[in-house]
Coordinates of C-alpha atoms and ligand atoms in Angstrom, one line a residue:
X1 CA 76.2 141.9 190.9
X2 CA 76.3 140.5 194.5
X3 CA 79.3 139.9 196.7
X4 CA 79.6 136.4 197.8
X5 CA 82.3 134.9 200.1
X6 CA 82.6 131.1 200.0
X7 CA 84.6 129.6 202.8
X8 CA 86.3 126.3 201.9
X9 CA 87.6 125.3 198.5
X10 CA 86.9 121.6 198.5
X11 CA 84.4 119.6 196.4
X12 CA 81.5 121.8 197.6
X13 CA 83.1 125.2 198.1
X14 CA 85.1 125.4 194.9
X15 CA 82.2 124.3 192.7
X16 CA 79.8 126.6 194.5
X17 CA 82.1 129.6 194.2
X18 CA 82.9 129.0 190.6
X19 CA 79.2 128.4 189.7
X20 CA 78.0 131.5 191.5
X21 CA 80.7 133.5 189.7
X22 CA 79.5 132.0 186.4
X23 CA 76.0 133.3 187.2
X24 CA 77.4 136.8 187.3
X25 CA 78.2 137.3 191.0
X26 CA 81.5 138.6 192.4
X27 CA 82.9 135.7 194.4
X28 CA 85.8 135.4 196.8
X29 CA 86.8 131.9 197.8
X30 CA 88.5 131.7 201.1
X31 CA 90.6 128.9 202.5
X32 CA 93.1 128.5 205.3
X33 CA 95.3 126.3 203.2
X34 CA 97.9 128.6 201.7
X35 CA 99.2 126.0 199.3
X36 CA 95.7 125.2 198.0
X37 CA 95.1 128.9 197.4
X38 CA 98.4 129.4 195.7
X39 CA 97.8 126.5 193.4
X40 CA 94.3 127.8 192.6
X41 CA 95.8 131.2 191.8
X42 CA 98.1 129.3 189.3
X43 CA 95.0 127.7 187.8
X44 CA 95.8 124.3 189.4
X45 CA 92.7 122.5 190.7
X46 CA 92.9 120.8 194.1
X47 CA 90.3 118.2 193.0
X48 CA 89.5 116.2 189.8
X49 CA 86.0 117.4 188.8
X50 CA 85.1 117.4 185.1
X51 CA 84.7 120.9 183.7
X52 CA 85.9 122.7 186.8
X53 CA 89.3 123.9 185.6
X54 CA 87.7 125.6 182.5
X55 CA 84.9 127.1 184.7
X56 CA 87.4 128.5 187.2
X57 CA 89.7 129.8 184.5
X58 CA 86.9 131.6 182.6
X59 CA 85.6 133.3 185.8
X60 CA 89.0 134.3 187.1
X61 CA 89.8 135.9 183.8
X62 CA 86.5 137.8 183.9
X63 CA 87.4 139.1 187.3
X64 CA 84.4 137.5 189.0
X65 CA 86.3 134.9 191.0
X66 CA 89.3 135.4 193.3
X67 CA 91.0 133.2 195.8
X68 CA 92.5 134.2 199.1
X69 CA 93.6 133.1 202.6
X70 CA 92.9 136.6 204.0
X71 CA 89.6 136.5 206.0
X72 CA 89.3 140.3 206.1
X73 CA 89.7 140.6 202.4
X74 CA 87.2 137.8 201.8
X75 CA 84.5 139.1 204.2
X76 CA 84.9 142.9 204.0
X77 CA 82.2 143.5 201.4
X78 CA 80.4 140.2 201.3
X79 CA 76.6 140.3 201.5
X80 CA 76.6 136.5 201.7
X81 CA 79.0 134.0 203.2
X82 CA 78.6 130.4 202.3
X83 CA 80.1 127.9 204.8
X84 CA 81.5 125.0 202.8
X85 CA 84.1 123.6 205.1
X86 CA 84.5 119.9 206.0
X87 CA 82.3 118.3 208.7
X88 CA 84.2 115.0 209.1
X89 CA 82.9 112.1 211.2
X90 CA 84.0 112.5 214.8
X91 CA 83.9 109.8 217.5
X92 CA 81.1 107.2 216.9
X93 CA 79.8 109.1 213.9
X94 CA 78.9 112.6 215.1
X95 CA 79.9 115.4 212.7
X96 CA 83.0 117.3 213.8
X97 CA 82.0 121.0 213.7
X98 CA 85.3 122.6 214.6
X99 CA 85.9 124.1 211.1
X100 CA 82.3 125.5 211.1
X101 CA 83.0 127.1 214.5
X102 CA 86.2 128.7 213.2
X103 CA 84.3 130.3 210.3
X104 CA 81.5 131.5 212.6
X105 CA 84.1 133.0 215.0
X106 CA 86.0 134.8 212.2
X107 CA 82.7 136.3 210.9
X108 CA 82.0 137.6 214.5
X109 CA 85.5 139.0 214.7
X110 CA 85.7 140.7 211.3
X111 CA 82.3 141.6 209.9
X112 CA 80.7 144.9 210.7
X113 CA 77.9 145.0 208.1
X114 CA 74.6 143.1 207.6
X115 CA 75.4 139.7 206.3
X116 CA 73.6 136.5 205.4
X117 CA 75.4 133.3 206.7
X118 CA 74.6 130.2 204.7
X119 CA 75.4 126.7 205.9
X120 CA 76.1 124.6 202.8
X121 CA 78.2 122.0 204.5
X122 CA 76.2 119.0 205.7
X123 CA 75.7 119.8 209.3
X124 CA 73.7 118.1 212.1
X125 CA 70.2 119.2 212.7
X126 CA 70.3 122.2 214.9
X127 CA 73.6 123.5 213.7
X128 CA 72.0 126.7 212.2
X129 CA 70.9 127.7 215.7
X130 CA 74.3 126.8 217.1
X131 CA 76.1 129.0 214.5
X132 CA 74.0 132.0 215.5
X133 CA 74.8 131.3 219.2
X134 CA 78.5 131.1 218.5
X135 CA 78.4 134.4 216.7
X136 CA 76.4 136.2 219.4
X137 CA 78.5 134.9 222.2
X138 CA 81.7 135.8 220.4
X139 CA 80.4 139.2 219.4
X140 CA 79.1 140.1 222.8
X141 CA 77.2 143.2 221.7
X142 CA 74.3 142.7 219.4
X143 CA 75.2 145.4 216.9
X144 CA 75.9 142.9 214.1
X145 CA 72.9 142.3 211.9
X146 CA 73.1 138.8 210.5
X147 CA 70.9 135.9 209.5
X148 CA 71.7 132.2 209.3
X149 CA 70.2 130.2 206.4
X150 CA 70.6 126.5 205.8
X151 CA 71.2 125.7 202.1
X152 CA 72.3 122.0 201.9
X153 CA 74.2 120.9 198.8
X154 CA 73.1 118.0 196.6
X155 CA 76.2 117.8 194.4
X156 CA 77.4 114.4 193.2
X157 CA 81.2 114.2 192.7
X158 CA 81.9 113.9 189.0
X159 CA 78.7 115.7 188.2
X160 CA 78.9 118.6 190.6
X161 CA 78.8 121.4 188.1
X162 CA 75.7 120.1 186.3
X163 CA 74.1 119.3 189.6
X164 CA 74.6 122.9 190.7
X165 CA 73.5 124.5 187.4
X166 CA 70.5 122.1 186.9
X167 CA 69.4 121.2 190.5
X168 CA 66.2 119.1 191.1
X169 CA 65.5 121.6 193.8
X170 CA 67.1 124.2 196.1
X171 CA 66.4 123.8 199.8
X172 CA 66.5 126.9 202.1
X173 CA 65.9 126.9 205.8
X174 CA 65.7 130.0 207.9
X175 CA 63.7 131.6 210.7
X176 CA 63.6 134.8 208.8
X177 CA 61.6 134.8 205.5
X178 CA 63.4 137.9 204.2
X179 CA 66.8 136.2 204.6
X180 CA 65.6 133.1 202.8
X181 CA 64.3 135.3 200.0
X182 CA 67.7 137.0 199.7
X183 CA 69.4 133.7 199.2
X184 CA 66.6 132.5 196.9
X185 CA 67.4 135.4 194.6
X186 CA 70.9 133.9 194.0
X187 CA 69.3 130.8 192.6
X188 CA 66.4 132.3 190.6
X189 CA 68.2 132.1 187.2
X190 CA 68.5 128.3 187.7
X191 CA 64.6 128.2 187.3
X192 CA 64.2 125.2 189.6
X193 CA 61.8 124.5 192.6
X194 CA 63.0 126.3 195.7
X195 CA 61.8 124.7 199.0
X196 CA 61.8 127.3 201.8
X197 CA 61.3 125.9 205.3
X198 CA 62.8 126.3 208.8
X199 CA 66.5 125.7 209.6
X200 CA 66.1 122.3 211.2
X201 CA 63.8 120.9 208.6
X202 CA 66.2 122.0 205.8
X203 CA 69.1 120.3 207.6
X204 CA 67.0 117.2 208.0
X205 CA 66.1 117.2 204.3
X206 CA 69.8 116.8 203.4
X207 CA 70.3 113.9 205.8
X208 CA 67.1 112.2 204.9
X209 CA 67.8 112.5 201.2
X210 CA 71.3 111.0 201.4
X211 CA 70.2 108.3 203.9
X212 CA 67.3 107.3 201.5
X213 CA 69.7 107.1 198.5
X214 CA 72.0 104.9 200.6
X215 CA 69.0 102.8 201.6
X216 CA 68.0 102.2 198.0
X217 CA 71.5 100.9 197.3
X218 CA 71.7 98.7 200.3
X219 CA 68.2 97.4 199.5
X220 CA 69.1 96.4 195.9
X221 CA 72.3 94.8 197.2
X222 CA 70.4 92.7 199.6
X223 CA 68.0 91.7 196.8
X224 CA 71.1 90.9 194.7
X225 CA 72.4 88.6 197.4
X226 CA 69.1 86.8 197.5
X227 CA 69.0 86.7 193.7
X228 CA 72.4 84.8 193.7
X229 CA 70.8 82.1 195.9
X230 CA 67.5 81.9 194.1
X231 CA 68.8 82.1 190.5
X232 CA 67.3 85.5 189.5
X233 CA 69.1 88.4 187.8
X234 CA 69.1 91.6 189.9
X235 CA 69.8 93.7 186.9
X236 CA 66.5 92.7 185.3
X237 CA 64.8 93.0 188.7
X238 CA 65.9 96.6 189.0
X239 CA 64.7 97.2 185.4
X240 CA 61.3 95.7 186.2
X241 CA 61.0 97.6 189.4
X242 CA 62.1 100.9 187.9
X243 CA 59.2 101.3 185.5
X244 CA 57.0 101.8 188.5
X245 CA 56.9 105.6 188.8
X246 CA 56.7 105.3 192.6
X247 CA 60.1 103.5 192.5
X248 CA 62.1 104.7 189.5
X249 CA 65.3 103.1 188.2
X250 CA 68.0 105.4 189.7
X251 CA 70.2 104.2 192.5
X252 CA 69.2 100.5 192.0
X253 CA 72.5 99.3 190.7
X254 CA 73.7 96.4 192.7
X255 CA 77.5 96.2 193.3
X256 CA 80.1 96.7 195.9
X257 CA 78.0 99.4 197.7
X258 CA 78.5 103.0 198.5
X259 CA 81.6 104.9 199.5
X260 CA 82.7 108.5 199.2
X261 CA 82.8 111.4 201.6
X262 CA 79.0 111.8 202.0
X263 CA 76.9 108.6 202.3
X264 CA 79.1 106.9 204.9
X265 CA 79.5 110.1 207.0
X266 CA 75.9 111.3 206.7
X267 CA 74.2 108.0 207.4
X268 CA 76.5 107.5 210.4
X269 CA 75.8 111.1 211.6
X270 CA 72.0 110.7 211.2
X271 CA 72.1 107.4 213.2
X272 CA 74.2 109.1 215.8
X273 CA 71.7 112.0 216.1
X274 CA 68.9 109.5 216.5
X275 CA 70.7 107.5 219.3
X276 CA 71.6 110.8 221.1
X277 CA 68.0 111.7 221.1
X278 CA 66.7 108.3 222.3
X279 CA 65.5 106.6 219.2
X280 CA 67.0 103.4 217.8
X281 CA 67.8 103.9 214.0
X282 CA 67.2 100.2 213.2
X283 CA 66.9 100.7 209.4
X284 CA 69.9 103.0 209.1
X285 CA 71.9 100.5 211.1
X286 CA 70.9 97.8 208.7
X287 CA 71.7 100.0 205.7
X288 CA 75.2 100.5 207.0
X289 CA 75.6 96.8 207.9
X290 CA 74.5 95.6 204.5
X291 CA 76.9 98.1 202.9
X292 CA 79.8 96.9 204.9
X293 CA 79.0 93.3 204.3
X294 CA 78.9 93.8 200.5
X295 CA 82.7 94.3 200.5
X296 CA 83.3 91.3 202.7
X297 CA 81.0 89.2 200.5
X298 CA 83.1 89.8 197.4
X299 CA 86.2 88.7 199.3
X300 CA 84.4 85.6 200.3
X301 CA 83.4 84.9 196.7
X302 CA 87.1 85.4 195.6
X303 CA 88.2 83.0 198.4
X304 CA 85.6 80.4 197.3
X305 CA 86.7 80.7 193.6
X306 CA 90.4 80.3 194.5
X307 CA 90.1 77.9 197.5
X308 CA 92.4 80.2 199.3
X309 CA 93.6 83.8 198.9
X310 CA 97.0 83.1 200.5
X311 CA 99.8 83.7 197.9
X312 CA 97.2 84.5 195.2
X313 CA 97.6 87.5 192.9
X314 CA 94.4 89.6 192.7
X315 CA 94.1 92.4 190.1
X316 CA 91.9 95.4 191.0
X317 CA 90.4 97.7 188.4
X318 CA 89.3 101.0 189.9
X319 CA 90.2 102.6 193.2
X320 CA 88.0 105.7 193.3
X321 CA 84.7 105.3 195.1
X322 CA 82.9 105.8 191.8
X323 CA 83.8 106.8 188.2
X324 CA 84.8 110.4 187.1
X325 CA 86.4 111.3 190.4
X326 CA 89.8 110.9 192.0
X327 CA 88.2 110.6 195.4
X328 CA 89.1 107.4 197.2
X329 CA 87.5 108.2 200.6
X330 CA 85.6 105.1 201.9
X331 CA 86.1 103.5 198.5
X332 CA 85.1 99.8 198.5
X333 CA 88.3 99.0 196.7
X334 CA 90.4 100.2 199.7
X335 CA 88.7 98.0 202.2
X336 CA 88.7 95.0 199.9
X337 CA 92.4 95.4 199.3
X338 CA 93.1 95.4 203.1
X339 CA 90.9 92.3 203.5
X340 CA 92.7 90.5 200.6
X341 CA 96.1 91.4 202.0
X342 CA 95.1 90.2 205.5
X343 CA 94.6 86.8 203.9
X344 CA 98.0 86.8 202.2
X345 CA 97.0 87.9 198.7
X346 CA 99.2 90.1 196.6
X347 CA 97.3 93.0 195.0
X348 CA 97.9 94.8 191.7
X349 CA 95.8 97.9 190.9
X350 CA 95.0 100.6 188.4
X351 CA 92.7 103.6 188.4
X352 CA 92.3 106.2 185.6
X353 CA 92.3 109.2 187.9
X354 CA 93.1 108.2 191.5
X355 CA 96.6 106.7 191.3
X356 CA 98.3 109.7 192.9
X357 CA 95.9 109.9 195.9
X358 CA 95.8 106.1 196.2
X359 CA 99.6 105.8 196.2
X360 CA 99.7 107.9 199.4
X361 CA 97.2 105.6 201.0
X362 CA 98.0 102.1 199.8
X363 CA 100.8 99.9 201.1
X364 CA 102.3 96.8 199.4
X365 CA 100.1 97.2 196.3
X366 CA 101.6 97.0 192.9
X367 CA 100.4 100.1 191.2
X368 CA 100.1 99.5 187.4
X369 CA 99.8 101.8 184.4
X370 CA 96.9 100.1 182.7
X371 CA 94.4 97.3 183.1
X372 CA 96.6 94.8 181.2
X373 CA 99.5 95.3 183.6
X374 CA 97.0 94.6 186.4
X375 CA 95.9 91.3 184.8
X376 CA 99.5 90.1 184.3
X377 CA 99.9 86.9 186.3
X378 CA 96.7 87.5 188.2
X379 CA 94.6 84.6 189.6
X380 CA 91.5 86.8 189.6
X381 CA 90.5 90.2 188.3
X382 CA 88.1 92.3 190.3
X383 CA 86.3 95.3 188.8
X384 CA 85.7 97.7 191.7
X385 CA 84.8 101.0 189.9
X386 CA 82.9 101.1 186.7
X387 CA 85.0 103.6 184.7
X388 CA 84.0 104.0 181.1
X389 CA 87.5 103.0 180.0
X390 CA 87.0 99.6 181.5
X391 CA 83.9 98.9 179.4
X392 CA 85.5 97.5 176.3
X393 CA 88.8 96.0 177.3
X394 CA 90.7 93.5 175.0
X395 CA 89.6 90.5 177.0
X396 CA 91.4 88.0 174.7
X397 CA 94.6 89.8 175.7
X398 CA 93.6 89.8 179.4
X399 CA 92.9 86.0 179.1
X400 CA 96.4 85.5 177.8
X401 CA 98.2 87.3 180.6
X402 CA 96.2 86.1 183.6
X403 CA 97.4 83.1 185.5
X404 CA 93.7 82.0 186.0
X405 CA 90.8 83.3 184.0
X406 CA 88.6 84.4 186.9
X407 CA 86.6 87.6 186.6
X408 CA 84.8 89.2 189.6
X409 CA 82.6 92.0 188.1
X410 CA 81.9 94.1 191.2
X411 CA 79.7 96.6 189.3
X412 CA 78.0 94.3 186.7
X413 CA 79.8 96.3 184.1
X414 CA 80.7 93.5 181.7
X415 CA 78.9 90.9 179.6
X416 CA 78.7 87.5 181.3
X417 CA 78.0 85.6 178.0
X418 CA 80.9 87.2 176.1
X419 CA 83.4 86.6 178.9
X420 CA 82.2 83.0 179.4
X421 CA 82.5 82.4 175.7
X422 CA 86.1 83.6 175.9
X423 CA 86.8 81.0 178.5
X424 CA 86.6 83.1 181.7
X425 CA 84.9 82.0 184.9
X426 CA 82.7 85.1 185.4
X427 CA 81.1 86.2 188.7
X428 CA 78.8 89.2 188.8
X429 CA 76.7 90.7 191.6
X430 CA 73.2 89.4 191.9
X431 CA 73.4 87.5 188.7
X432 CA 72.0 84.3 190.0
X433 CA 72.4 81.5 187.4
X434 CA 69.0 80.1 186.7
X435 CA 69.6 76.4 186.6
X436 CA 66.5 74.5 185.7
X437 CA 66.5 71.8 188.4
Ligands
LIG1 C1 76.0 111.7 197.0 C2 74.6 112.2 196.6 O1 74.2 111.7 195.4 C3 74.6 113.8 196.5 O2 73.3 114.2 196.3 C4 75.1 114.3 197.8 O3 75.2 115.8 197.8 C5 76.5 113.8 198.1 O4 76.5 112.4 198.2 P1 78.3 111.2 195.8 O5 78.6 110.6 197.1 O6 79.2 112.2 195.1 O7 76.8 112.1 195.9 O8 78.0 110.0 194.7 P2 76.8 109.2 194.2 O9 76.8 109.3 192.7 O10 75.6 109.5 194.9 O11 77.2 107.7 194.6 C6 77.4 107.4 196.0 C7 77.9 106.0 196.1 O12 76.9 105.1 195.8 C8 79.1 105.6 195.1 O13 80.0 104.8 195.8 C9 78.4 104.8 194.1 O14 79.3 103.8 193.5 C10 77.3 104.1 194.8 N1 76.1 103.7 194.0 C11 75.4 104.7 193.4 C12 75.8 102.4 194.0 O15 76.4 101.5 194.5 N2 74.7 102.0 193.3 C13 73.9 103.0 192.6 O16 72.9 102.6 192.0 C14 74.3 104.4 192.7

């Protein structure tokens, strides 16, 4: 049994703490947000993550998982402390490390026993060295024995628990081999490859991985836009590409592009690091530009289909940035709604999980209780997030309640032939219509 403190109970921290507890460790999750901790102690999750509530409940009952706001309680007998706090985008994209600094300083103020400090939050390259400096400066004397290890997370929202329990790899970065081995011990039962390298390289692996995944998506979206003009079908292009083992099929789904709390922040931060150090991140800049343009393009397609968006009613299905999460951060739907409203359109919307968070963020949007209410009187229906429950809607009923039968399938979820047969004017993404000249 090892004592682990996890600081931060967001998407990364809460899943990390609960999973380490499930592996048999004694875990204390620490957060400065009293309400969040109170709700967790009542068994109420702060996030929508499939399987998390049951995992937390089981481990709290077993006495392996506790929640507190008390730093001393959380750190007093911790052999490991995982920093899982937010690193939001600051001015022009650099990561804001104020919360990481606060954790490092509280460790320096409280801890008087040997401890391994693990950066799991996505932090700029060089942050591991910086954390050590913050602690040394704060501590003054050098009597605290500590090590800093980088252990970036590769958790996808909506699949975070399975991504933790069955990782493709664990990455550890440290200047001290023994410290890296101590952290590696925590992951041994997962029986996955463990990459051990230095701090900066581990931090870079995280950024490069996310930036590459984002690049794949912007690549296939650019191919999709070309397909629309040349009459090819990007879905089949991705399939044909994917059989090449060097390419693979994953992350080649054309659509409205990427959102969430990671890709936008991490690609921007990596580009910012590059610029700060005198290199021009041309490809990363293009990846971000293509992604931003994908949202504008769908608004242009709606405008073209309706002649004008002024006074039109547009129904939006899906507000979260992807299915199986209530997270709307940087979700394409939010920017698309603002663009539509700027052109005088009225918007109706529904999401299976994100209605509560979206209602706090959206203005002048008619929030509906189901997809059919969204379609009522709509001149066009846009699918923004490919939730399973949208896969087999009663399209005859939708056709009856819409003012115009125009479907904009932003995630290529639906069947063009079937909807065309039902009398809809169907637009997908990258589904160029091959018209034999
Ligand atoms: C991502 C990384 O996958 C994960 O490893 C990292 O730790 C955190 O960031 P996440 O942002 O939760 O995870 O979601 P992900 O499933 O990667 O999707 C990111 C975005 O890309 C979503 O908006 C999704 O809609 C979009 N996407 C994904 C596409 O547009 N096309 C694809 O083929 C795949």
